PDB file of C-alpha atoms in Angstrom:
ATOM      1  CA  UNK A   1     -11.787 -11.048  76.903  1.00  0.00           C
ATOM      2  CA  UNK A   2     -14.085  -8.156  76.647  1.00  0.00           C
ATOM      3  CA  UNK A   3     -17.486  -8.167  74.707  1.00  0.00           C
ATOM      4  CA  UNK A   4     -17.264  -5.904  71.947  1.00  0.00           C
ATOM      5  CA  UNK A   5     -20.576  -6.180  70.138  1.00  0.00           C
ATOM      6  CA  UNK A   6     -23.778  -8.625  70.285  1.00  0.00           C
ATOM      7  CA  UNK A   7     -26.182  -9.391  67.638  1.00  0.00           C
ATOM      8  CA  UNK A   8     -28.953  -9.118  70.008  1.00  0.00           C
ATOM      9  CA  UNK A   9     -28.920  -5.279  70.709  1.00  0.00           C
ATOM     10  CA  UNK A  10     -26.176  -3.993  68.526  1.00  0.00           C
ATOM     11  CA  UNK A  11     -28.785  -1.852  66.429  1.00  0.00           C
ATOM     12  CA  UNK A  12     -29.282   0.466  69.334  1.00  0.00           C
ATOM     13  CA  UNK A  13     -25.702   1.473  69.316  1.00  0.00           C
ATOM     14  CA  UNK A  14     -25.207   1.592  65.544  1.00  0.00           C
ATOM     15  CA  UNK A  15     -28.529   3.410  64.848  1.00  0.00           C
ATOM     16  CA  UNK A  16     -27.917   6.055  67.508  1.00  0.00           C
ATOM     17  CA  UNK A  17     -24.270   6.782  66.880  1.00  0.00           C
ATOM     18  CA  UNK A  18     -24.744   6.969  63.030  1.00  0.00           C
ATOM     19  CA  UNK A  19     -28.341   8.319  62.480  1.00  0.00           C
ATOM     20  CA  UNK A  20     -28.383  11.440  65.074  1.00  0.00           C
ATOM     21  CA  UNK A  21     -25.398  13.196  63.218  1.00  0.00           C
ATOM     22  CA  UNK A  22     -26.317  12.259  59.702  1.00  0.00           C
ATOM     23  CA  UNK A  23     -29.801  13.462  60.079  1.00  0.00           C
ATOM     24  CA  UNK A  24     -28.594  16.723  61.751  1.00  0.00           C
ATOM     25  CA  UNK A  25     -26.407  17.273  58.685  1.00  0.00           C
ATOM     26  CA  UNK A  26     -28.020  18.991  55.822  1.00  0.00           C
ATOM     27  CA  UNK A  27     -26.529  16.897  53.232  1.00  0.00           C
ATOM     28  CA  UNK A  28     -23.898  14.152  54.281  1.00  0.00           C
ATOM     29  CA  UNK A  29     -21.876  13.189  51.305  1.00  0.00           C
ATOM     30  CA  UNK A  30     -18.398  11.786  52.598  1.00  0.00           C
ATOM     31  CA  UNK A  31     -18.181   9.866  55.931  1.00  0.00           C
ATOM     32  CA  UNK A  32     -15.177   8.523  57.749  1.00  0.00           C
ATOM     33  CA  UNK A  33     -15.522   5.683  60.310  1.00  0.00           C
ATOM     34  CA  UNK A  34     -12.524   5.316  62.664  1.00  0.00           C
ATOM     35  CA  UNK A  35     -12.571   1.682  63.771  1.00  0.00           C
ATOM     36  CA  UNK A  36     -15.947   0.205  62.798  1.00  0.00           C
ATOM     37  CA  UNK A  37     -14.551  -2.845  61.305  1.00  0.00           C
ATOM     38  CA  UNK A  38     -17.762  -4.996  62.465  1.00  0.00           C
ATOM     39  CA  UNK A  39     -19.841  -3.142  59.752  1.00  0.00           C
ATOM     40  CA  UNK A  40     -22.668  -1.921  61.995  1.00  0.00           C
ATOM     41  CA  UNK A  41     -22.068   1.826  61.506  1.00  0.00           C
ATOM     42  CA  UNK A  42     -21.333   1.058  57.947  1.00  0.00           C
ATOM     43  CA  UNK A  43     -24.731  -0.517  57.323  1.00  0.00           C
ATOM     44  CA  UNK A  44     -26.449   2.444  58.879  1.00  0.00           C
ATOM     45  CA  UNK A  45     -24.478   5.107  57.018  1.00  0.00           C
ATOM     46  CA  UNK A  46     -25.195   3.410  53.595  1.00  0.00           C
ATOM     47  CA  UNK A  47     -28.869   3.679  54.298  1.00  0.00           C
ATOM     48  CA  UNK A  48     -28.594   7.573  53.663  1.00  0.00           C
ATOM     49  CA  UNK A  49     -29.119   8.140  50.079  1.00  0.00           C
ATOM     50  CA  UNK A  50     -26.900  11.273  50.027  1.00  0.00           C
ATOM     51  CA  UNK A  51     -23.763   9.517  51.016  1.00  0.00           C
ATOM     52  CA  UNK A  52     -21.583   9.120  48.246  1.00  0.00           C
ATOM     53  CA  UNK A  53     -18.142   7.856  49.962  1.00  0.00           C
ATOM     54  CA  UNK A  54     -17.485   6.083  53.077  1.00  0.00           C
ATOM     55  CA  UNK A  55     -13.907   5.589  54.204  1.00  0.00           C
ATOM     56  CA  UNK A  56     -13.467   2.945  56.853  1.00  0.00           C
ATOM     57  CA  UNK A  57     -10.166   3.126  58.790  1.00  0.00           C
ATOM     58  CA  UNK A  58      -9.565  -0.228  60.674  1.00  0.00           C
ATOM     59  CA  UNK A  59      -6.333  -0.842  61.848  1.00  0.00           C
ATOM     60  CA  UNK A  60      -6.935  -4.716  62.257  1.00  0.00           C
ATOM     61  CA  UNK A  61      -7.927  -6.340  59.058  1.00  0.00           C
ATOM     62  CA  UNK A  62      -8.900  -9.471  60.942  1.00  0.00           C
ATOM     63  CA  UNK A  63     -11.744  -7.634  62.498  1.00  0.00           C
ATOM     64  CA  UNK A  64     -13.439  -6.951  58.987  1.00  0.00           C
ATOM     65  CA  UNK A  65     -12.637 -10.759  57.929  1.00  0.00           C
ATOM     66  CA  UNK A  66     -14.316 -12.077  61.148  1.00  0.00           C
ATOM     67  CA  UNK A  67     -17.296  -9.775  60.716  1.00  0.00           C
ATOM     68  CA  UNK A  68     -17.971 -10.791  57.173  1.00  0.00           C
ATOM     69  CA  UNK A  69     -17.522 -14.590  58.439  1.00  0.00           C
ATOM     70  CA  UNK A  70     -19.731 -14.538  61.291  1.00  0.00           C
ATOM     71  CA  UNK A  71     -21.919 -11.328  61.201  1.00  0.00           C
ATOM     72  CA  UNK A  72     -22.492 -11.195  57.440  1.00  0.00           C
ATOM     73  CA  UNK A  73     -26.229 -11.823  58.098  1.00  0.00           C
ATOM     74  CA  UNK A  74     -26.842  -9.769  61.073  1.00  0.00           C
ATOM     75  CA  UNK A  75     -24.393  -6.816  61.902  1.00  0.00           C
ATOM     76  CA  UNK A  76     -22.473  -6.440  58.592  1.00  0.00           C
ATOM     77  CA  UNK A  77     -25.630  -7.415  56.545  1.00  0.00           C
ATOM     78  CA  UNK A  78     -26.213  -6.559  53.067  1.00  0.00           C
ATOM     79  CA  UNK A  79     -22.846  -6.981  51.901  1.00  0.00           C
ATOM     80  CA  UNK A  80     -21.932  -3.682  53.187  1.00  0.00           C
ATOM     81  CA  UNK A  81     -17.953  -4.195  52.710  1.00  0.00           C
ATOM     82  CA  UNK A  82     -18.418  -4.482  49.228  1.00  0.00           C
ATOM     83  CA  UNK A  83     -20.572  -1.540  48.269  1.00  0.00           C
ATOM     84  CA  UNK A  84     -18.874   0.649  45.709  1.00  0.00           C
ATOM     85  CA  UNK A  85     -19.079   3.834  47.946  1.00  0.00           C
ATOM     86  CA  UNK A  86     -16.839   2.006  50.601  1.00  0.00           C
ATOM     87  CA  UNK A  87     -13.054   2.083  50.723  1.00  0.00           C
ATOM     88  CA  UNK A  88     -11.440  -0.039  53.665  1.00  0.00           C
ATOM     89  CA  UNK A  89      -8.049   1.360  54.919  1.00  0.00           C
ATOM     90  CA  UNK A  90      -6.150  -0.947  57.265  1.00  0.00           C
ATOM     91  CA  UNK A  91      -3.890   1.625  59.153  1.00  0.00           C
ATOM     92  CA  UNK A  92      -3.911   3.607  62.156  1.00  0.00           C
ATOM     93  CA  UNK A  93      -6.602   6.436  61.880  1.00  0.00           C
ATOM     94  CA  UNK A  94      -4.376   8.927  63.687  1.00  0.00           C
ATOM     95  CA  UNK A  95      -2.081   8.733  60.871  1.00  0.00           C
ATOM     96  CA  UNK A  96      -4.871   8.728  58.302  1.00  0.00           C
ATOM     97  CA  UNK A  97      -6.690  11.823  59.942  1.00  0.00           C
TER      98      UNK A  97
END
């Protein structure tokens, strides 16, 4: 298998991939995450007070389930998948977009 994420250094990736574009935008309100079932990007996006809606398009529901089971206190901390601003769609992002 291939390592997809680690608890030790995931923040370096998730903080940079989310915060640079969101801080560059004058007022991010609605965000779409393609993939991201581990919850790391979602966690960082939800820290931005202006964000009112986040759509996570993750093709594999098992990724979200595993993240909740094993990373709920680290990568997917703060119950991010149950935040009222979050909508999770299990479908192909190419079709969604």
